Coordinates of C-alpha atoms in Angstrom, one line a residue:
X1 CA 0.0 0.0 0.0
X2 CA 1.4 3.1 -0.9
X3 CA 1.7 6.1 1.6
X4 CA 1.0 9.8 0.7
X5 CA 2.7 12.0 3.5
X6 CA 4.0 15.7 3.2
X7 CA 6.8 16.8 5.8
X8 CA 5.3 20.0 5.6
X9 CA 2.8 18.9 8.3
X10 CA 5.3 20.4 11.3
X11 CA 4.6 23.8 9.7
X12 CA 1.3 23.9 11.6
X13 CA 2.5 23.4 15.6
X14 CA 2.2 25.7 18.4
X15 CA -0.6 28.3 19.6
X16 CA -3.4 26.8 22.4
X17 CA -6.6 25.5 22.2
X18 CA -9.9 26.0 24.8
X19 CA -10.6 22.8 25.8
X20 CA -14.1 22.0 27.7
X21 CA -13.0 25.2 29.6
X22 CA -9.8 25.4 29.9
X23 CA -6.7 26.8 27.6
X24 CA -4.0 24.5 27.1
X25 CA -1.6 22.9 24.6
X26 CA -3.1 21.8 21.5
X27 CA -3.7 17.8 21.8
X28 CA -3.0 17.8 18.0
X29 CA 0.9 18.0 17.3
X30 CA 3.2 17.2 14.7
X31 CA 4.5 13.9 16.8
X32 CA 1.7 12.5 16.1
X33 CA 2.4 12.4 11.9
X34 CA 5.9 10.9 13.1
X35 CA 4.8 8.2 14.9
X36 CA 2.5 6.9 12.1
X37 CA 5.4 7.5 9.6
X38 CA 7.7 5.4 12.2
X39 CA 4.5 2.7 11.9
X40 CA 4.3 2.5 8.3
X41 CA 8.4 2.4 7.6
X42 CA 8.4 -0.7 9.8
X43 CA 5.5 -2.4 8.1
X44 CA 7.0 -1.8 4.5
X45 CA 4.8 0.7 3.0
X46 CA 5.8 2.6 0.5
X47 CA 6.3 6.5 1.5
X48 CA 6.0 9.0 -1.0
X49 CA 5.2 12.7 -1.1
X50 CA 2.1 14.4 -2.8
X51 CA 1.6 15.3 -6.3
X52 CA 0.6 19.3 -6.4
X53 CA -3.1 19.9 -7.5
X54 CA -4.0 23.3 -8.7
X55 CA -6.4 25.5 -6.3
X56 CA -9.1 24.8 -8.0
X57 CA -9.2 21.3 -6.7
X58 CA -9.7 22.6 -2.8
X59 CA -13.4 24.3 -4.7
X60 CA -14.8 21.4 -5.6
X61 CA -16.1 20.9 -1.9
X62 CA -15.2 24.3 -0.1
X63 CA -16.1 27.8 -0.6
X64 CA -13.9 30.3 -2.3
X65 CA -14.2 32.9 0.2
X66 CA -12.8 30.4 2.7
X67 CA -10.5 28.9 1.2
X68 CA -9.2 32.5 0.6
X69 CA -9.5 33.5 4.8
X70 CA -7.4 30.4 5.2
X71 CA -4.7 31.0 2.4
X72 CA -4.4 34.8 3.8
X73 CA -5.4 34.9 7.4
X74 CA -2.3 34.9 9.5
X75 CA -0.5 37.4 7.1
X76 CA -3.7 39.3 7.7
X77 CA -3.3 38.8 11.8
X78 CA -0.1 39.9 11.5
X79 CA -0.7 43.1 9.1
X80 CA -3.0 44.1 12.0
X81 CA -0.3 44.1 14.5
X82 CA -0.6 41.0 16.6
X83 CA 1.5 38.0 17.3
X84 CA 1.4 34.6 17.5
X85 CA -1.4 32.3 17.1
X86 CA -5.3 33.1 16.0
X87 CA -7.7 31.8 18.0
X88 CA -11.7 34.0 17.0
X89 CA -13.3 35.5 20.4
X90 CA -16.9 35.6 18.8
X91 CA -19.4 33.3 16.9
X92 CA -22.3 34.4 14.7
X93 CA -24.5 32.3 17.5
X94 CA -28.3 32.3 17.6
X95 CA -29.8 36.0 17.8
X96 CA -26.4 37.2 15.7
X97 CA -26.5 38.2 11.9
X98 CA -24.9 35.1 9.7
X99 CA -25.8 36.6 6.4
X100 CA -22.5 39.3 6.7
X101 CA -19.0 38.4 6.7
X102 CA -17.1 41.0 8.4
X103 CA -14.6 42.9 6.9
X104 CA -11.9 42.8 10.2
X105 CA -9.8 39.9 10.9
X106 CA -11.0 39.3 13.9
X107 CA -14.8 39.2 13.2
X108 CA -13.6 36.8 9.8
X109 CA -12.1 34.3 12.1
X110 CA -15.0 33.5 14.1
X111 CA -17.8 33.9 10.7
X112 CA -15.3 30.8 9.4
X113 CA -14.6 28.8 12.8
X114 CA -17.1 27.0 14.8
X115 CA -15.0 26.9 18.0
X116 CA -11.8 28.2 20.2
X117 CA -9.6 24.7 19.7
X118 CA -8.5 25.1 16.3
X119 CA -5.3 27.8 16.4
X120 CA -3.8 29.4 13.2
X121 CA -0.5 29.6 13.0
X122 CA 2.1 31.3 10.3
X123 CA 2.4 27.9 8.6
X124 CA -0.9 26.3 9.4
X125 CA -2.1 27.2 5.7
X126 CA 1.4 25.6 4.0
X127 CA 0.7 22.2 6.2
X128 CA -3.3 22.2 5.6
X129 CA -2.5 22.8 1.9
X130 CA -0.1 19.4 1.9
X131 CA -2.5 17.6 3.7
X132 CA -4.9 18.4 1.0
X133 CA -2.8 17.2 -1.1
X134 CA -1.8 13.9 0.6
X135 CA -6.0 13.0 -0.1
X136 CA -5.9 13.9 -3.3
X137 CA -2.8 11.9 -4.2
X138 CA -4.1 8.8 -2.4
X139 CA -7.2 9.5 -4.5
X140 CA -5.6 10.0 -7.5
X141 CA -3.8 6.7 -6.7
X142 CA -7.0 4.4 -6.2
X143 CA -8.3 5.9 -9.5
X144 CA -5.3 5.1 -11.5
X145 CA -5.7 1.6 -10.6
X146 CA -4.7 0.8 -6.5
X147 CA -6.9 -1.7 -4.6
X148 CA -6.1 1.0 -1.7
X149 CA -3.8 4.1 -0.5
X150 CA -3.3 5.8 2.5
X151 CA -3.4 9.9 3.2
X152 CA -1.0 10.2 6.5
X153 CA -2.8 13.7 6.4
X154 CA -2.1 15.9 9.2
X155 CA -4.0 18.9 10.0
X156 CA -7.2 16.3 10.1
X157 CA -10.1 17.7 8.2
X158 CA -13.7 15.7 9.2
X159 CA -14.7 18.9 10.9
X160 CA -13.8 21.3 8.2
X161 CA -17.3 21.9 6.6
X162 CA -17.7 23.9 3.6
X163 CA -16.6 27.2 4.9
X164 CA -15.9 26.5 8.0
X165 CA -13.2 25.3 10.1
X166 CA -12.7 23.7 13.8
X167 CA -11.9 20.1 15.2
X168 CA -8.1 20.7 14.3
X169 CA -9.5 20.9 10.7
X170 CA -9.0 23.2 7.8
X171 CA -9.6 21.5 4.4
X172 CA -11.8 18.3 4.4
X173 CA -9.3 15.8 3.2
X174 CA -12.0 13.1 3.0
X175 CA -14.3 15.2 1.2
X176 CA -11.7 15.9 -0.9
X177 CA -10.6 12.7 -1.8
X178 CA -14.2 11.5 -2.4
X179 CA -15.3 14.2 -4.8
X180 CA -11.1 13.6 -6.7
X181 CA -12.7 9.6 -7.0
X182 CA -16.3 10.9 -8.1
X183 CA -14.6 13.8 -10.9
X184 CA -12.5 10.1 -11.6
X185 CA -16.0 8.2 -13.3
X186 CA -16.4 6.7 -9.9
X187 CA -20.6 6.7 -9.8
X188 CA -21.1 6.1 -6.1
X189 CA -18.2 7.2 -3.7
X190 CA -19.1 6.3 -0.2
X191 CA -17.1 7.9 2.8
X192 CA -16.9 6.1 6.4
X193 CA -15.9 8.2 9.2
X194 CA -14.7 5.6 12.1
X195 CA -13.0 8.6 14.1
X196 CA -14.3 9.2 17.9
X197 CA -15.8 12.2 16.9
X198 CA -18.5 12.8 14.0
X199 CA -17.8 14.1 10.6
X200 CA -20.3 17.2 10.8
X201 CA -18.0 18.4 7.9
X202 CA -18.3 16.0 5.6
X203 CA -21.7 15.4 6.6
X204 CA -22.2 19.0 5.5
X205 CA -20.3 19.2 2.5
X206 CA -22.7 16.0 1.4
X207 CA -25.6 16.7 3.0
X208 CA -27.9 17.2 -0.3
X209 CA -26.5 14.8 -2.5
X210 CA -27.0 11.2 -3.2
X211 CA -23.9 10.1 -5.4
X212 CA -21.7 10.3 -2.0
X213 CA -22.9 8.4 0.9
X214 CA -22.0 9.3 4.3
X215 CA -21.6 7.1 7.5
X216 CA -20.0 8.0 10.7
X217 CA -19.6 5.7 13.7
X218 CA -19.0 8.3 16.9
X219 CA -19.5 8.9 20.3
X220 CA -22.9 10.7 21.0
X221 CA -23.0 14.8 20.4
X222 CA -25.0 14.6 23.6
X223 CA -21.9 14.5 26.1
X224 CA -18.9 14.2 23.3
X225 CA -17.1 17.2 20.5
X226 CA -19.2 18.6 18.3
X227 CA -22.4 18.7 20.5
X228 CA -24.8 20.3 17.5
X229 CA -24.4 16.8 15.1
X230 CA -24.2 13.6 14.8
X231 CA -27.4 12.6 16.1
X232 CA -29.1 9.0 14.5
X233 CA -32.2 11.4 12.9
X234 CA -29.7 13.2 10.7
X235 CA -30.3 11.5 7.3
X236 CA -29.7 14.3 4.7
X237 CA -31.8 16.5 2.6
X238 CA -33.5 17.0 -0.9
X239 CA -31.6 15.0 -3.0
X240 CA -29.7 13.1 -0.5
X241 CA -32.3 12.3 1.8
X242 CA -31.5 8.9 3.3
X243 CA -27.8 8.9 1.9
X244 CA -26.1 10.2 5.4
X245 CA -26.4 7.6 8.4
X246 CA -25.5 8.4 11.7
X247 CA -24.6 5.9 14.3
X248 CA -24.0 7.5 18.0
X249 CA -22.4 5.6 20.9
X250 CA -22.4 6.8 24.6
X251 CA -19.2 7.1 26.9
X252 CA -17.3 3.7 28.0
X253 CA -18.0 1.9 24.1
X254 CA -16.3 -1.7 23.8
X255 CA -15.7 -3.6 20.7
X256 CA -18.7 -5.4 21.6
X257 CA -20.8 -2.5 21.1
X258 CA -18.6 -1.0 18.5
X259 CA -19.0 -4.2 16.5
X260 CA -22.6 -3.9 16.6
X261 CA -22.3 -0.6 15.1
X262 CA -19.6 -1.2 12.8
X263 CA -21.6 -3.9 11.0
X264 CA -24.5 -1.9 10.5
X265 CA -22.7 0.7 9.2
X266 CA -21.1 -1.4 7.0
X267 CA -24.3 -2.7 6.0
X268 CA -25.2 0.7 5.1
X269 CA -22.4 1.0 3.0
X270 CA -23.1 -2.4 1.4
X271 CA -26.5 -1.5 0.6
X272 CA -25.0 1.6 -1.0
X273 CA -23.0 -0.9 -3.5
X274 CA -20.0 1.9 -4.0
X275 CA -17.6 1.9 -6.5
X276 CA -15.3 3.0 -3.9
X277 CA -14.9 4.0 -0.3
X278 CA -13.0 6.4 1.5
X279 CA -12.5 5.9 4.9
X280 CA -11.9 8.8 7.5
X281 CA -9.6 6.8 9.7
X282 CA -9.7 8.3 13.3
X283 CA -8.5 6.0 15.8
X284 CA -9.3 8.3 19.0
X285 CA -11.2 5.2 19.7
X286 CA -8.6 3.7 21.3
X287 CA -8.7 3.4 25.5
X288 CA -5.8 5.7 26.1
X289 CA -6.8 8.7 24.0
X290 CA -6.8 11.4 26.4
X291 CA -9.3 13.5 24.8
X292 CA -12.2 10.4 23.8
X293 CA -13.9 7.8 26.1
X294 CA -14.4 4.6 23.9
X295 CA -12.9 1.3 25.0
X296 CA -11.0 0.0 21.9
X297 CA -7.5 -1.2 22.8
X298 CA -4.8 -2.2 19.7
X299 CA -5.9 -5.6 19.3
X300 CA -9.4 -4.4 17.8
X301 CA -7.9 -2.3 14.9
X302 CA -6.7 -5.2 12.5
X303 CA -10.0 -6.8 13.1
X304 CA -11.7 -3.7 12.1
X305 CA -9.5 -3.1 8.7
X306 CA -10.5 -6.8 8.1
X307 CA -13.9 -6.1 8.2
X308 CA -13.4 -3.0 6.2
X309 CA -11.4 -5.1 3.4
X310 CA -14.9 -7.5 3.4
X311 CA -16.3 -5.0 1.3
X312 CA -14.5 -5.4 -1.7
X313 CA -14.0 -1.8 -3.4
X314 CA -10.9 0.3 -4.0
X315 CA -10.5 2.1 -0.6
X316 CA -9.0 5.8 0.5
X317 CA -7.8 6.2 3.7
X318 CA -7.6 9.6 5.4
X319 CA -5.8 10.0 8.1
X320 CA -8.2 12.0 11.0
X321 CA -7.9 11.9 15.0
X322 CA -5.9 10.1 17.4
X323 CA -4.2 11.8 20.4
X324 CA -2.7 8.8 22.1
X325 CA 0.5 9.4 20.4
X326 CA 2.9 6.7 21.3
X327 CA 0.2 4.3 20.2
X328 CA -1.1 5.8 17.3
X329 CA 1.2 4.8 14.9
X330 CA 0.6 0.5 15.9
X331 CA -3.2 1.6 15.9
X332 CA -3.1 2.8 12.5
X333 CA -1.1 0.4 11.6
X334 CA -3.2 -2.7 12.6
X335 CA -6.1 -1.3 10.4
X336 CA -4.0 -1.0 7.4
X337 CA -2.4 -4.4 7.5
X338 CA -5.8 -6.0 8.9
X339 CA -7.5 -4.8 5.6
X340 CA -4.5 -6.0 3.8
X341 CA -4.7 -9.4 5.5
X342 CA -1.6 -9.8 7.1

């Protein structure tokens, strides 16, 4: 299996982000990108850089004028005379206008993020950019003839909706990778989010359309990151009514449990008979993450890429969450060579 990874990931590290109250170090760091590296050296794959894309690519799921705040926003920060990293001190929250972008820097950044944990930093664009690109290679991979590939993106981008950004996320990498298949003559591209916390951004970015199915096995938005999706009655709308399926899981999930839902998401995506699947590989799942509450532990995740491999279509996988980082790299690991059948 080849390996898409950009060292330009350690240009996004530093700033802070508020989490469930409190400001400290962002969870997401660049060691976590070397530990999977580390994994997939030691298991043989094949490690290559991205392939540039032009801009354009990035539009085929996000806005223009977003994609533009990101591209520009810390030289933008720093034109307005402040330092370090960006975090947005407002939200256009019930009872606020959301039909106005601001013109300041300050009121942009929180019209385009949904929360406080997502820092930008001078090279968070450069990094977000390559991870892009790590999608679109895997992608481009798969569609040139691959059984499967694997996008060791970092930034993660589940949470990155159309034009917005939060979660760690900029650009939706899955997304991304989904539509690359779909523009490829793939008919049905469907996109399985197994990461702790759900995919509201690729659940947006899919929401009204029927050629891309969406499935996300998460822990419940009742207690867990994002809160305002990711609940079972979301099922998409107009055209792609029916064609998003949520699967929520309380606090404390086994594999027992997890099992359960995996097969009926996998079900789902049976049902869906793709032409190929991208796979939003989060394994925050695990028991140690310090930022999740599932009960997964590294023995589950080869049994989980073999069930994956049951289905039998060219697969993309995108690297998403996973905070645990001196086990991340034998987590992600086990799912690639458990789909591979080693």
């Amino acid at each position: 299996m080849k390996v898409a990874h950009s060292p330009l990931h350690i240009r996004h590290d530093g700033g802070k982000e508020l989490h469930r109250g409190e400001l400290v170090p962002c969870f997401e760091m660049p060691v976590r990108a070397d530990y999977i590296l580390a994994a997939m050296r030691r298991a043989g794959f094949e490690v290559l850089e991205p392939r540039p894309f032009p801009l354009e690519s990035l539009l085929r799921v996000h806005d223009a004028g977003f994609v533009e705040f990101l591209r520009t926003a810390h030289a933008e920060w720093r034109a307005a005379g402040k330092e370090g990293f960006m975090l947005p001190s407002g939200f256009p929250a019930r009872a606020l206008r959301r039909d106005h972008i601001p013109t300041g820097i300050n009121g942009r950044m929180g019209y385009y993020a949904f929360d406080a944990s997502t820092p930008i930093v001078e090279g968070t664009w450069d990094a977000a950019l390559a991870a892009a690109h790590c999608a679109l290679t895997a992608a481009a991979w798969v569609a040139e003839g691959e059984k499967s590939a694997y996008a060791l993106c970092r930034p993660p981008g589940h949470h990155a909706a159309r034009s917005v950004y939060g979660g760690y996320c900029f650009l939706n990498n899955a997304a991304l990778a989904a539509q690359h298949l779909r523009d490829q003559g793939f008919g049905r591209v469907a996109v399985l989010d197994v990461d702790y916390h759900h995919g509201n951004g690729t659940q947006d970015i899919f929401w009204e359309r029927s050629d891309v199915l969406f499935v996300s096995i998460h822990a419940t938005p009742e207690t867990e990151y994002p809160y305002f999706l990711g609940y079972a009655d979301e099922r998409g709308e107009g055209a792609g009514e029916g064609y998003t399926r949520n699967f929520p899981l309380p606090r404390g999930t086994t594999w027992k449990e997890y099992g359960i839902a995996l097969d009926a998401a996998l079900d789902a995506v049976g049902g869906f008979a793709p032409d190929a699947l991208v796979v939003s590989l989060g394994v925050d799942t695990y028991e140690g993450d310090p930022i999740s509450a599932f009960k997964l532990s590294t023995e589950h995740f080869p049994r989980m890429g073999r069930r994956l491999a049951e289905l039998k279509v060219p697969t993309v996988f995108v690297q998403e969450g996973g905070y645990a980082v001196e086990e991340i790299g034998a987590n992600v690991a086990g799912v690639l060579e458990g789909f591979l059948g080693r």
